[in-house]
Coordinates of C-alpha atoms in Angstrom, one line a residue:
M29 CA -52.2 -66.6 -8.0
K30 CA -55.3 -64.4 -8.6
A31 CA -55.8 -62.8 -5.2
L32 CA -52.1 -62.0 -6.2
S33 CA -52.4 -60.0 -9.1
K34 CA -55.9 -58.6 -7.5
S35 CA -53.7 -57.3 -4.2
T36 CA -51.4 -55.5 -6.8
V37 CA -54.0 -54.3 -9.4
L38 CA -55.3 -52.5 -6.0
T39 CA -52.0 -51.2 -5.1
L40 CA -51.5 -49.8 -8.9
I41 CA -54.1 -48.1 -8.7
C42 CA -54.2 -46.3 -4.6
T43 CA -50.9 -45.2 -6.4
F44 CA -52.7 -42.8 -8.9
F45 CA -55.1 -41.3 -7.2
V46 CA -52.4 -40.7 -4.2
T47 CA -50.1 -39.3 -7.8
F48 CA -53.2 -37.9 -9.5
H49 CA -53.3 -35.7 -5.6
V50 CA -50.2 -35.0 -5.3
Q51 CA -49.5 -33.1 -8.5
A52 CA -52.5 -30.8 -8.2
D53 CA -51.6 -27.5 -8.7
I54 CA -51.7 -25.1 -5.5
E55 CA -55.0 -24.2 -4.0
S56 CA -53.1 -21.3 -2.3
V57 CA -50.5 -18.9 -0.7
E58 CA -50.0 -17.1 2.4
A59 CA -47.4 -15.2 3.7
T60 CA -46.6 -14.3 7.6
I61 CA -44.4 -12.3 10.0
D62 CA -42.8 -13.0 13.2
R63 CA -43.8 -9.4 15.1
N64 CA -44.7 -5.7 13.9
P65 CA -43.5 -3.4 14.4
V66 CA -40.0 -3.6 14.5
M67 CA -37.1 -2.1 16.1
L68 CA -34.7 -0.5 13.0
D69 CA -31.6 -3.8 14.3
E70 CA -34.2 -6.2 14.5
A71 CA -34.4 -8.9 12.6
I72 CA -37.9 -10.1 11.4
R73 CA -38.9 -13.5 9.8
L74 CA -40.9 -13.8 6.5
T75 CA -42.8 -17.2 6.3
V76 CA -44.3 -18.5 3.3
T77 CA -47.1 -21.5 2.8
A78 CA -47.9 -23.2 -0.6
N79 CA -50.3 -25.6 0.0
G80 CA -49.9 -26.8 -3.1
S81 CA -47.5 -29.3 -5.2
A82 CA -44.5 -26.2 -5.7
D83 CA -41.6 -25.8 -7.2
R84 CA -38.6 -24.8 -4.5
D85 CA -37.4 -22.6 -6.5
A86 CA -40.2 -21.0 -7.0
F87 CA -39.9 -17.5 -4.2
D88 CA -38.1 -14.9 -5.6
S89 CA -37.2 -12.7 -2.8
S90 CA -35.9 -10.1 -5.4
S91 CA -39.0 -7.9 -3.8
L92 CA -37.3 -7.1 -1.0
L93 CA -34.5 -6.1 -1.4
K94 CA -35.6 -2.3 -1.7
D95 CA -36.3 -2.0 1.8
F96 CA -34.9 -4.6 3.7
V97 CA -31.4 -6.6 3.6
V98 CA -31.9 -10.4 3.6
G99 CA -30.6 -12.5 4.7
R100 CA -30.3 -16.5 4.2
T101 CA -34.2 -18.5 2.9
S102 CA -34.2 -21.6 3.5
V103 CA -37.7 -24.1 2.1
S104 CA -39.0 -27.7 3.8
S105 CA -42.0 -29.6 2.5
Q106 CA -44.0 -31.7 4.4
T107 CA -46.4 -34.6 2.7
S108 CA -49.6 -36.5 5.2
I109 CA -52.1 -38.7 3.4
V110 CA -55.2 -39.2 4.8
N111 CA -58.0 -41.3 3.0
F112 CA -56.3 -41.6 0.4
D113 CA -55.9 -38.1 -0.2
A114 CA -52.8 -36.5 -0.4
K115 CA -51.9 -33.1 0.9
R116 CA -48.6 -31.3 0.2
T117 CA -47.4 -27.7 2.1
T118 CA -43.8 -26.2 0.5
T119 CA -42.7 -23.5 3.4
W120 CA -40.3 -20.5 2.8
T121 CA -38.6 -18.9 5.5
T122 CA -36.3 -16.6 5.4
T123 CA -34.8 -13.6 7.5
L124 CA -35.4 -9.7 6.5
F125 CA -33.4 -7.2 8.1
P126 CA -35.4 -2.9 7.8
R127 CA -32.3 -0.8 6.1
K128 CA -34.3 2.8 8.0
E129 CA -37.1 4.0 9.6
G130 CA -40.5 4.3 8.7
T131 CA -43.4 2.3 7.0
F132 CA -42.4 -0.1 4.5
T133 CA -44.9 -3.2 2.4
I134 CA -43.4 -6.0 1.2
P135 CA -44.4 -6.1 -1.3
S136 CA -47.1 -9.4 -3.0
L137 CA -44.7 -12.4 -3.7
R138 CA -46.1 -15.3 -6.5
I139 CA -45.5 -18.7 -6.2
E140 CA -46.4 -20.3 -9.8
D141 CA -49.9 -18.7 -9.6
K142 CA -51.3 -17.4 -7.5
I143 CA -49.7 -14.2 -4.8
T144 CA -49.7 -13.0 -1.7
T145 CA -51.3 -10.7 -0.1
P146 CA -49.3 -7.2 0.8
I147 CA -48.2 -7.0 4.6
E148 CA -47.9 -3.7 5.6
V149 CA -44.7 -3.3 8.1
S150 CA -43.8 -0.3 10.8
V151 CA -40.0 0.0 11.7
I152 CA -39.2 2.5 14.4
P153 CA -36.0 3.7 16.4
V154 CA -33.9 1.8 18.9
Q155 CA -35.3 2.4 22.0
E156 CA -32.8 4.0 24.2
Q157 CA -34.2 5.6 27.6
S158 CA -32.9 4.9 30.5
N159 CA -35.3 2.4 31.6
V160 CA -35.4 0.1 28.8
A161 CA -33.4 -2.9 29.1
R162 CA -32.2 -4.5 25.6
D163 CA -31.3 -8.9 26.3
Y164 CA -29.5 -8.7 22.9
F165 CA -28.5 -5.6 20.1
V166 CA -24.8 -4.7 18.3
T167 CA -23.4 -1.0 18.1
T168 CA -21.0 0.1 15.7
D169 CA -18.6 3.2 15.6
I170 CA -16.1 4.2 13.1
D171 CA -12.7 6.5 13.4
K172 CA -13.5 9.2 11.2
N173 CA -16.6 9.8 9.3
E174 CA -14.2 11.4 6.1
A175 CA -11.0 10.0 5.1
Y176 CA -9.1 9.9 1.5
L177 CA -8.7 7.5 -0.9
N178 CA -6.3 4.1 -0.3
Q179 CA -7.1 6.3 4.0
Q180 CA -7.1 3.5 6.4
L181 CA -10.4 3.6 8.4
L182 CA -11.6 1.7 12.1
Y183 CA -14.1 -0.1 12.5
T184 CA -15.7 -1.3 15.4
V185 CA -18.3 -4.0 16.6
K186 CA -19.9 -4.5 20.3
L187 CA -21.6 -7.9 20.7
H188 CA -24.2 -7.0 23.5
L189 CA -25.6 -9.8 25.4
S190 CA -27.5 -9.8 28.6
S191 CA -27.3 -14.2 28.4
N192 CA -24.5 -16.7 27.4
I193 CA -25.4 -17.8 23.4
E194 CA -25.6 -21.7 22.2
R195 CA -23.3 -20.3 19.2
G196 CA -23.8 -17.9 16.7
S197 CA -21.5 -16.1 13.6
L198 CA -20.7 -12.2 13.3
Q199 CA -21.1 -10.7 9.7
A200 CA -18.3 -8.6 9.0
P201 CA -19.6 -5.5 7.3
E202 CA -19.7 -4.6 3.7
M203 CA -19.0 -1.5 2.3
E204 CA -18.7 -1.0 -2.3
N205 CA -15.7 -1.0 -3.5
A206 CA -13.5 -0.7 -0.4
E207 CA -11.1 -3.9 1.5
I208 CA -12.7 -4.5 5.3
R209 CA -9.5 -6.9 6.8
Q210 CA -10.9 -7.6 11.2
L211 CA -7.8 -6.9 13.3
G212 CA -6.5 -9.4 15.6
D213 CA -8.9 -11.6 17.6
D214 CA -12.1 -10.5 19.2
K215 CA -12.1 -8.9 23.6
Q216 CA -14.5 -10.0 26.0
Y217 CA -15.5 -8.2 28.7
A218 CA -18.7 -7.3 31.0
D219 CA -19.9 -4.2 31.3
I220 CA -23.1 -2.4 32.7
L221 CA -25.8 -0.8 30.7
N222 CA -29.1 1.2 32.2
G223 CA -28.4 -0.7 35.5
R224 CA -28.1 -4.1 33.5
R225 CA -25.1 -6.6 33.3
Y226 CA -24.0 -7.7 29.9
Q227 CA -21.1 -9.3 27.9
I228 CA -19.4 -7.6 25.3
I229 CA -18.2 -8.6 22.6
E230 CA -15.6 -6.5 20.8
R231 CA -14.5 -7.2 17.0
Q232 CA -12.3 -4.3 15.1
F233 CA -11.8 -3.8 11.8
A234 CA -9.4 -2.3 8.8
V235 CA -11.9 -0.8 6.3
V236 CA -9.1 0.6 2.9
P237 CA -11.5 2.5 0.5
Q238 CA -9.9 1.2 -3.6
A239 CA -12.8 4.4 -4.7
S240 CA -13.7 8.0 -4.1
G241 CA -17.5 10.1 -3.4
E242 CA -19.7 9.0 -0.5
F243 CA -20.8 5.0 0.7
T244 CA -23.0 3.3 3.3
L245 CA -21.1 1.4 4.4
R246 CA -24.0 -1.4 6.7
G247 CA -23.5 -2.6 9.9
P248 CA -22.4 -6.8 10.9
V249 CA -25.3 -9.0 11.1
F250 CA -26.1 -11.7 14.2
T251 CA -27.5 -14.7 14.1
G252 CA -27.3 -17.0 17.3
E253 CA -29.6 -18.9 19.1
V254 CA -29.4 -18.6 22.9
M255 CA -30.5 -20.7 26.2
A256 CA -34.8 -20.7 27.1
A257 CA -36.3 -23.1 29.5
N258 CA -38.3 -25.5 28.1
T259 CA -42.0 -25.3 30.1
N260 CA -43.3 -28.2 28.7
Q261 CA -41.4 -30.8 30.1
R262 CA -41.6 -32.0 33.2
F263 CA -38.1 -31.9 34.1
G264 CA -36.5 -28.2 34.3
F265 CA -32.8 -29.3 33.1
F266 CA -34.6 -29.9 30.0
N267 CA -33.6 -26.9 28.0
R268 CA -34.8 -25.3 23.9
T269 CA -32.9 -23.2 22.4
Q270 CA -34.2 -19.7 20.6
Q271 CA -32.9 -17.8 18.1
I272 CA -32.5 -14.1 17.8
N273 CA -31.0 -11.8 14.1
R274 CA -29.3 -8.5 15.1
V275 CA -28.2 -6.2 12.7
G276 CA -25.7 -3.5 13.5
P277 CA -26.4 0.0 12.2
D278 CA -25.5 1.5 9.2
I279 CA -22.5 4.2 9.1
V280 CA -22.2 6.3 6.5
V281 CA -18.2 7.3 5.0
N282 CA -17.2 10.3 3.2
I283 CA -14.0 9.5 1.3
N284 CA -12.3 12.5 -0.5
P285 CA -10.4 12.1 -4.3
I286 CA -6.8 12.4 -4.8
P287 CA -5.9 15.9 -4.3
R288 CA -5.3 17.9 -7.8
D289 CA -1.2 18.5 -7.2
I290 CA -0.5 15.4 -6.4
D291 CA 1.4 14.0 -8.9
Y292 CA 3.7 11.2 -7.2
A293 CA 2.1 7.7 -6.6
W294 CA -0.5 7.9 -3.6
L295 CA 1.0 6.8 -0.7
P296 CA -2.1 8.1 2.5
S297 CA -0.6 7.6 5.3
E298 CA -0.2 9.2 9.3
M299 CA 3.1 7.2 9.5
V300 CA 5.9 6.4 6.4
R301 CA 9.9 5.8 6.6
I302 CA 12.7 4.7 5.1
D303 CA 15.6 2.6 6.4
E304 CA 18.7 0.6 4.9
E305 CA 21.5 -1.8 6.5
W306 CA 25.0 -0.6 5.7
P307 CA 28.5 -2.8 6.4
Q308 CA 29.8 -1.1 9.1
G309 CA 32.6 1.3 7.9
D310 CA 33.1 3.1 4.9
N311 CA 36.2 1.4 3.3
F312 CA 35.4 -0.7 0.7
V313 CA 37.7 -3.0 -2.0
V314 CA 37.5 -3.1 -5.8
G315 CA 36.0 -5.5 -7.6
E316 CA 34.3 -7.2 -3.7
P317 CA 30.4 -7.2 -3.0
V318 CA 28.8 -4.9 -0.8
T319 CA 24.3 -6.0 0.6
R320 CA 22.8 -2.6 1.0
I321 CA 19.1 -3.9 2.0
V322 CA 16.4 -0.8 1.9
T323 CA 13.0 -1.5 3.7
L324 CA 9.3 1.2 3.2
T325 CA 7.5 0.8 6.0
A326 CA 4.0 2.4 5.8
L327 CA 0.8 3.1 8.3
G328 CA -3.0 2.3 7.7
V329 CA -1.6 1.1 3.9
V330 CA -1.9 -2.2 2.3
E331 CA 0.7 -3.6 0.6
E332 CA -0.1 -3.6 -2.4
Q333 CA 0.0 0.7 -2.6
L334 CA 3.7 0.9 -1.4
P335 CA 4.8 2.2 -4.5
E336 CA 8.8 0.9 -5.6
I337 CA 11.9 2.3 -4.2
P338 CA 13.9 4.5 -6.8
E339 CA 17.2 2.7 -7.3
F340 CA 19.6 5.5 -8.7
Y341 CA 23.5 4.7 -8.5
P342 CA 27.2 6.3 -10.6
P343 CA 28.1 4.3 -13.3
T344 CA 31.6 3.3 -11.4
F345 CA 29.4 0.9 -9.2
K346 CA 27.1 -2.7 -10.6
L347 CA 24.3 -3.7 -9.2
Y348 CA 22.3 -6.4 -8.6
P349 CA 19.2 -6.7 -7.5
D350 CA 16.9 -9.1 -5.8
Q351 CA 13.0 -9.0 -5.7
S352 CA 11.4 -6.7 -3.1
N353 CA 9.0 -8.6 0.0
T354 CA 6.2 -7.0 1.0
T355 CA 4.4 -8.0 3.5
T356 CA 0.9 -6.3 5.3
V357 CA 1.1 -6.7 9.3
E358 CA -1.8 -5.5 11.9
K359 CA -0.3 -4.2 15.3
N360 CA -2.0 -1.9 17.1
Q361 CA -5.2 -1.5 15.5
N362 CA -3.3 -0.4 13.0
L363 CA -2.2 -2.7 9.3
I364 CA 1.9 -1.7 9.0
A365 CA 2.6 -2.9 5.6
Q366 CA 6.7 -3.4 4.2
R367 CA 8.6 -3.8 0.8
Q368 CA 12.3 -5.1 1.0
S369 CA 14.4 -4.3 -1.4
S370 CA 18.1 -6.3 -2.2
L371 CA 20.5 -4.7 -3.8
A372 CA 24.4 -5.9 -4.4
I373 CA 26.6 -3.1 -5.2
I374 CA 30.0 -4.2 -6.5
P375 CA 32.7 -0.8 -7.0
T376 CA 34.5 -0.7 -9.7
E377 CA 36.8 1.8 -9.4
P378 CA 38.9 3.1 -6.6
G379 CA 38.1 6.5 -4.9
K380 CA 35.5 8.3 -2.8
M381 CA 32.4 8.0 -4.4
V382 CA 29.2 9.1 -2.8
L383 CA 25.2 7.8 -3.3
P384 CA 22.6 9.4 -3.8
E385 CA 19.6 10.1 -1.3
V386 CA 16.9 7.8 -2.0
T387 CA 13.8 9.7 -1.4
I388 CA 10.1 8.2 -1.7
P389 CA 6.7 11.3 -1.2
W390 CA 4.0 10.3 0.6
F391 CA 1.4 12.4 2.1
N392 CA 0.7 13.0 5.7
T393 CA -3.2 12.6 6.2
L394 CA -3.5 14.2 10.0
T395 CA -0.9 17.0 8.1
E396 CA -2.7 17.3 4.4
Q397 CA 0.4 18.0 3.1
T398 CA 3.1 16.6 1.6
E399 CA 6.3 14.8 3.2
Y400 CA 9.5 12.9 2.4
A401 CA 11.1 9.8 3.4
T402 CA 14.6 10.4 3.2
I403 CA 18.2 7.7 3.0
P404 CA 20.8 10.8 3.3
P405 CA 23.7 10.0 0.6
R406 CA 26.7 8.9 1.7
S407 CA 30.2 9.2 0.9
I408 CA 32.5 5.9 0.4
N409 CA 35.7 5.5 -0.2
V410 CA 36.6 2.5 -2.0
L411 CA 40.2 1.3 -2.1
A412 CA 42.5 -0.6 -4.7
A413 CA 42.5 -3.9 -4.8
S414 CA 46.0 -5.8 -4.0
G415 CA 48.3 -6.2 -7.0
Q416 CA 47.1 -3.0 -8.6
T417 CA 49.9 -0.8 -9.3
N418 CA 48.6 3.2 -7.1
S419 CA 49.4 0.6 -3.9
A420 CA 51.1 2.3 -1.0
P421 CA 54.8 2.1 -1.4
P422 CA 57.1 0.8 1.6
Q423 CA 57.5 2.9 3.9
A424 CA 61.2 1.0 5.1
A425 CA 64.0 2.2 3.5
P426 CA 64.2 5.8 5.0
E427 CA 64.5 3.7 8.2
D428 CA 66.7 1.6 7.6
E429 CA 69.1 4.6 5.7
T430 CA 68.6 6.0 9.5
P431 CA 71.7 5.0 11.2
S432 CA 73.9 6.3 7.6
V433 CA 72.9 10.1 8.7
A434 CA 73.9 9.5 11.8
Q435 CA 77.1 8.6 11.3
A436 CA 77.6 11.9 8.7
P437 CA 77.8 15.0 11.4
S438 CA 80.9 12.8 13.1
N439 CA 82.6 11.9 9.7
A440 CA 82.1 16.1 7.9
A441 CA 83.8 17.4 12.3
S442 CA 86.9 14.6 11.6
D443 CA 88.3 16.1 7.9
I444 CA 87.4 19.8 9.2
K445 CA 89.0 18.8 11.7
A446 CA 91.9 16.9 9.5
N447 CA 91.5 20.8 7.1
E448 CA 91.5 23.1 9.5
P449 CA 95.2 23.9 9.6
K450 CA 95.7 24.1 5.9
I451 CA 92.7 26.6 6.0
A452 CA 94.6 28.2 8.3
E453 CA 97.9 28.9 6.1
S454 CA 96.4 30.2 3.7
S455 CA 95.5 33.1 3.7
D456 CA 94.0 33.9 0.0
T457 CA 90.7 31.9 0.4
T458 CA 89.3 35.7 2.1
T459 CA 88.7 36.6 -1.1
L460 CA 88.0 33.7 -3.1
W461 CA 85.3 33.4 -0.6
L462 CA 83.4 36.8 -1.1
L463 CA 83.8 36.0 -4.9
I464 CA 81.7 32.3 -4.7
S465 CA 79.4 34.7 -2.6
V466 CA 78.5 38.1 -5.2
L467 CA 78.8 35.1 -8.1
A468 CA 76.3 33.4 -5.8
L469 CA 73.7 36.4 -4.8
G470 CA 73.1 37.4 -8.7
W471 CA 72.6 33.4 -10.1
L472 CA 69.9 33.8 -7.2
V473 CA 68.2 36.5 -8.4
T474 CA 68.0 35.4 -11.1
L475 CA 66.7 32.0 -11.1
V476 CA 63.2 33.7 -8.3
V477 CA 62.8 36.4 -11.7
L478 CA 63.1 33.5 -14.2
V479 CA 60.7 30.8 -11.7
L480 CA 57.7 34.0 -11.3
F481 CA 57.6 35.3 -15.5
I482 CA 57.3 30.3 -15.6
K483 CA 54.8 31.3 -14.0
R484 CA 52.8 33.9 -14.4
S485 CA 52.4 31.9 -17.9
R486 CA 50.9 28.5 -16.8
Q487 CA 48.1 30.6 -14.8
S488 CA 47.5 32.3 -18.1
S489 CA 48.0 29.1 -19.9
Q490 CA 45.1 26.6 -17.5
M491 CA 42.4 29.5 -17.0
S492 CA 42.5 29.7 -21.5
E493 CA 42.4 25.6 -20.6
N494 CA 40.2 26.0 -17.9
R495 CA 36.8 27.9 -19.9
I496 CA 37.2 25.1 -22.9
S497 CA 36.7 22.8 -20.3
L498 CA 33.5 24.7 -19.1
S499 CA 32.1 25.4 -22.5
T500 CA 33.1 21.8 -23.1
S501 CA 31.6 20.7 -20.1
G502 CA 27.9 22.1 -20.7
V503 CA 27.6 20.6 -24.1
L504 CA 28.9 16.6 -22.9
S505 CA 26.3 17.4 -20.4
H506 CA 23.1 17.9 -21.6
Q507 CA 24.4 15.2 -24.6
H508 CA 24.4 12.1 -20.9
N509 CA 21.0 14.8 -19.6
S510 CA 19.5 14.6 -23.0
S511 CA 20.4 9.8 -23.5
V512 CA 19.9 9.5 -19.7
E513 CA 15.5 11.0 -20.3
K514 CA 16.1 8.6 -23.3
K515 CA 16.6 5.6 -22.2
A516 CA 14.2 6.0 -19.2
Y517 CA 11.3 7.1 -21.8
N518 CA 11.8 3.9 -23.5
A519 CA 11.7 1.8 -20.8
L520 CA 8.8 4.0 -19.9
I521 CA 7.6 2.5 -22.5
S522 CA 8.3 -1.0 -23.2
I523 CA 7.1 -0.9 -19.7
L524 CA 3.6 0.1 -20.7
K525 CA 3.3 -1.4 -23.9
A526 CA 3.7 -5.2 -22.6
K527 CA 1.0 -4.3 -19.9
D528 CA 3.4 -4.4 -16.7
I529 CA 1.6 -2.7 -14.2
S530 CA 3.0 -3.4 -11.1
Q531 CA 6.7 -1.2 -13.3
I532 CA 5.0 1.8 -13.9
D533 CA 4.8 4.2 -11.4
S534 CA 8.8 3.1 -10.2
A535 CA 9.8 3.9 -14.5
L536 CA 7.2 7.3 -14.4
Q537 CA 9.7 8.2 -11.2
V538 CA 12.5 7.8 -13.5
W539 CA 12.0 9.1 -16.0
L540 CA 10.4 12.2 -14.5
R541 CA 13.4 12.8 -13.1
A542 CA 15.2 12.1 -16.3
L543 CA 13.2 14.6 -17.9
N544 CA 13.6 17.5 -15.1
G545 CA 18.1 16.2 -14.3
N546 CA 16.3 15.8 -10.5
E547 CA 17.9 13.3 -8.9
S548 CA 16.0 13.9 -5.4
G549 CA 12.6 12.2 -6.7
R550 CA 11.3 15.9 -5.0
P551 CA 8.2 17.2 -7.7
M552 CA 9.4 19.7 -10.7
P553 CA 9.1 23.2 -9.9
E554 CA 8.8 24.0 -13.1
D555 CA 7.8 21.7 -15.4
S556 CA 4.7 20.3 -14.0
N557 CA 2.3 22.3 -16.0
D558 CA 4.1 20.2 -18.3
T559 CA 3.5 15.8 -16.7
V560 CA 0.4 16.9 -14.2
A561 CA -2.4 15.9 -17.2
I562 CA -0.2 12.3 -16.6
R563 CA -1.7 12.0 -12.5
G564 CA -6.1 10.8 -14.1
P565 CA -4.6 8.5 -15.9
L566 CA -2.9 7.3 -13.4
D567 CA -5.5 7.6 -11.1
K568 CA -8.3 4.8 -12.8
L569 CA -5.3 2.4 -12.9
Q570 CA -4.8 2.8 -8.9
Q571 CA -8.3 2.2 -8.9
A572 CA -8.5 0.0 -11.4
R573 CA -6.3 -2.2 -9.9
F574 CA -7.3 -2.1 -7.2
S575 CA -11.2 -2.0 -7.1
K576 CA -13.0 -5.4 -6.7
S577 CA -15.4 -4.8 -9.9
N578 CA -15.2 -7.4 -12.1
D579 CA -15.5 -4.6 -14.7
A580 CA -13.0 -2.5 -13.5
K581 CA -10.6 -5.2 -13.8
S582 CA -11.1 -5.9 -17.0
T583 CA -8.9 -6.2 -20.2
D584 CA -10.7 -3.9 -21.7
S585 CA -11.0 -1.5 -19.6
I586 CA -7.4 -1.8 -18.8
N587 CA -6.4 -2.0 -21.9
Q588 CA -7.8 1.9 -22.6
I589 CA -6.5 3.4 -19.5
L590 CA -3.1 2.9 -21.0
S591 CA -3.3 4.2 -23.9
E592 CA -5.1 6.7 -22.6
L593 CA -1.8 7.1 -20.1
M594 CA 1.2 6.9 -23.0
S595 CA -0.7 9.7 -24.9
E596 CA -0.4 12.1 -21.9
V597 CA 2.6 10.2 -21.3
E598 CA 3.5 11.4 -25.4
A599 CA 2.5 14.5 -25.0
A600 CA 4.3 15.8 -21.9
R601 CA 7.7 15.0 -23.0
K602 CA 7.1 17.5 -25.9
A603 CA 6.0 19.6 -23.8
H604 CA 8.8 20.0 -22.0
F605 CA 10.9 19.4 -24.9
M606 CA 9.6 22.7 -26.2
H607 CA 9.2 24.6 -23.6
A608 CA 13.4 24.3 -22.6
K609 CA 14.2 25.3 -25.6
S610 CA 11.7 28.4 -25.1
K611 CA 13.5 29.2 -22.6
G612 CA 17.4 27.9 -23.1
A613 CA 17.9 25.8 -20.3
T614 CA 19.1 22.7 -19.8
L615 CA 19.0 19.7 -17.9
S616 CA 22.0 18.8 -14.4
K617 CA 24.3 16.3 -15.0
L618 CA 22.6 12.9 -13.1
Y619 CA 26.4 13.0 -11.9
P620 CA 27.9 16.3 -11.0
T621 CA 31.5 15.7 -10.4
S622 CA 32.2 19.1 -8.6
S623 CA 29.6 17.2 -5.5
V624 CA 31.0 14.2 -5.4
N625 CA 34.7 16.1 -5.0
S626 CA 33.0 18.6 -2.7
V627 CA 31.8 15.6 -0.5
S628 CA 35.1 14.0 -1.6
E629 CA 37.4 16.7 0.4

């Protein structure tokens, strides 16, 4: 019992001394790097070692971000006890990628109350002489260094490997205010560079900038392990791995803002088209629904950039729209965005109708000009439903009467033959026929004069009625357009107050067309100066909508932009009406009857 007590006391004393020494303060801190100088696309391994007890979170790499890209940091601790003397060592290992060529200093790093000695690093350019063959490196390329806002850039990365890799990872490039997507799968092939054979892994990305200005596209970082012969092993087939780190060169791009003369939903692309799916034939029946599917396709954009498809139809149709479907696919090194709109149309009146054209303005990045994707107007014939009064009359009755008409000549011939002796016997009939002929001629002349008089009277009356109709139709046209514009304006204001950002573009286009009385959807030729101020807050809203910054997407920022946009819309409407009043001009009708009739005929 006493022996057990002594051993217990001895263990406690040893534990006290060990704990005392382990918890001692940091004695020294040292920082080292694995290479100097270093090429621009190579990585530096920085190791910081603290002798003594140190907090694992004591290492702070923020001071290194000025001149280097800092990779992942790993930390390890080791404790050793020799003659009851415990020593603890904490090691931090991190990877640094130089940002540019030159001479840089790794500053002093503080670990609790100790600091390291600064290290001067020389970053040299990548050696590309013909007599120098590198084992592993990364190259980058971009199809254009200058583009417009929201225009797709094609970014290509190639990883060159002189030997097989055990494992590895290639990060995506980085760029501020940009959406980056990988296109397709990796390509693998072999090539010879500087007399050396390389296995090349090629990967492509689509970069869609969401803000204008000058930006740096940071090259991707490759981290991997390659097989290396282990000379310390007895047998040659035992191998070990060697870690390598490479980074692709940075590329500077200049992103141009939206041109000042653009007053429609910004859609930059190399190709935009609009198609429709329509039933065969142009004859329809009142009350029977017809489904029209319109598809908008744009090259080099994402689905969030596609505008709403405008829907303008005569009032003789009932419309039942379905929710639009959007998607973005990858094909032939490009992003392809589509918006599909389905609409059920039910005609309510018979007759010939004209569906107006559907027009989407877009900016051609090749020609740097505004172009229009258009579905031309379509003329259709609406038939009355079965049982209505204006159905065609039957044609069987005239055919039934044909036998009686055919029998008339033979009956008349038999009557003449029966009366022929009586006519021949009367000599006074000649005088009677002459008198009847004179009276008939006089009656005919009187009838012609009377018809000419009545026709002239009707023409005079019709001309006076046309004058009255023309003056009245002008007033009704102005009243109709004013009503359409007011409804479109109220709808736009309601959407702005409800903060429904996805519906603002389409509602704004509907109001602008109603304001100008223009069905085609093209920019206003005369009043563009009144509405050009709307473009500013609309561009801000687009940038905030697609920005990755949380500050730009905040509720306060969006509310401020919506308030500014509402003020500009109200000011543009007042200015338009003032100019229209001073010019004495009236708006054209939304569905002019004359154009419908002319197309129908």
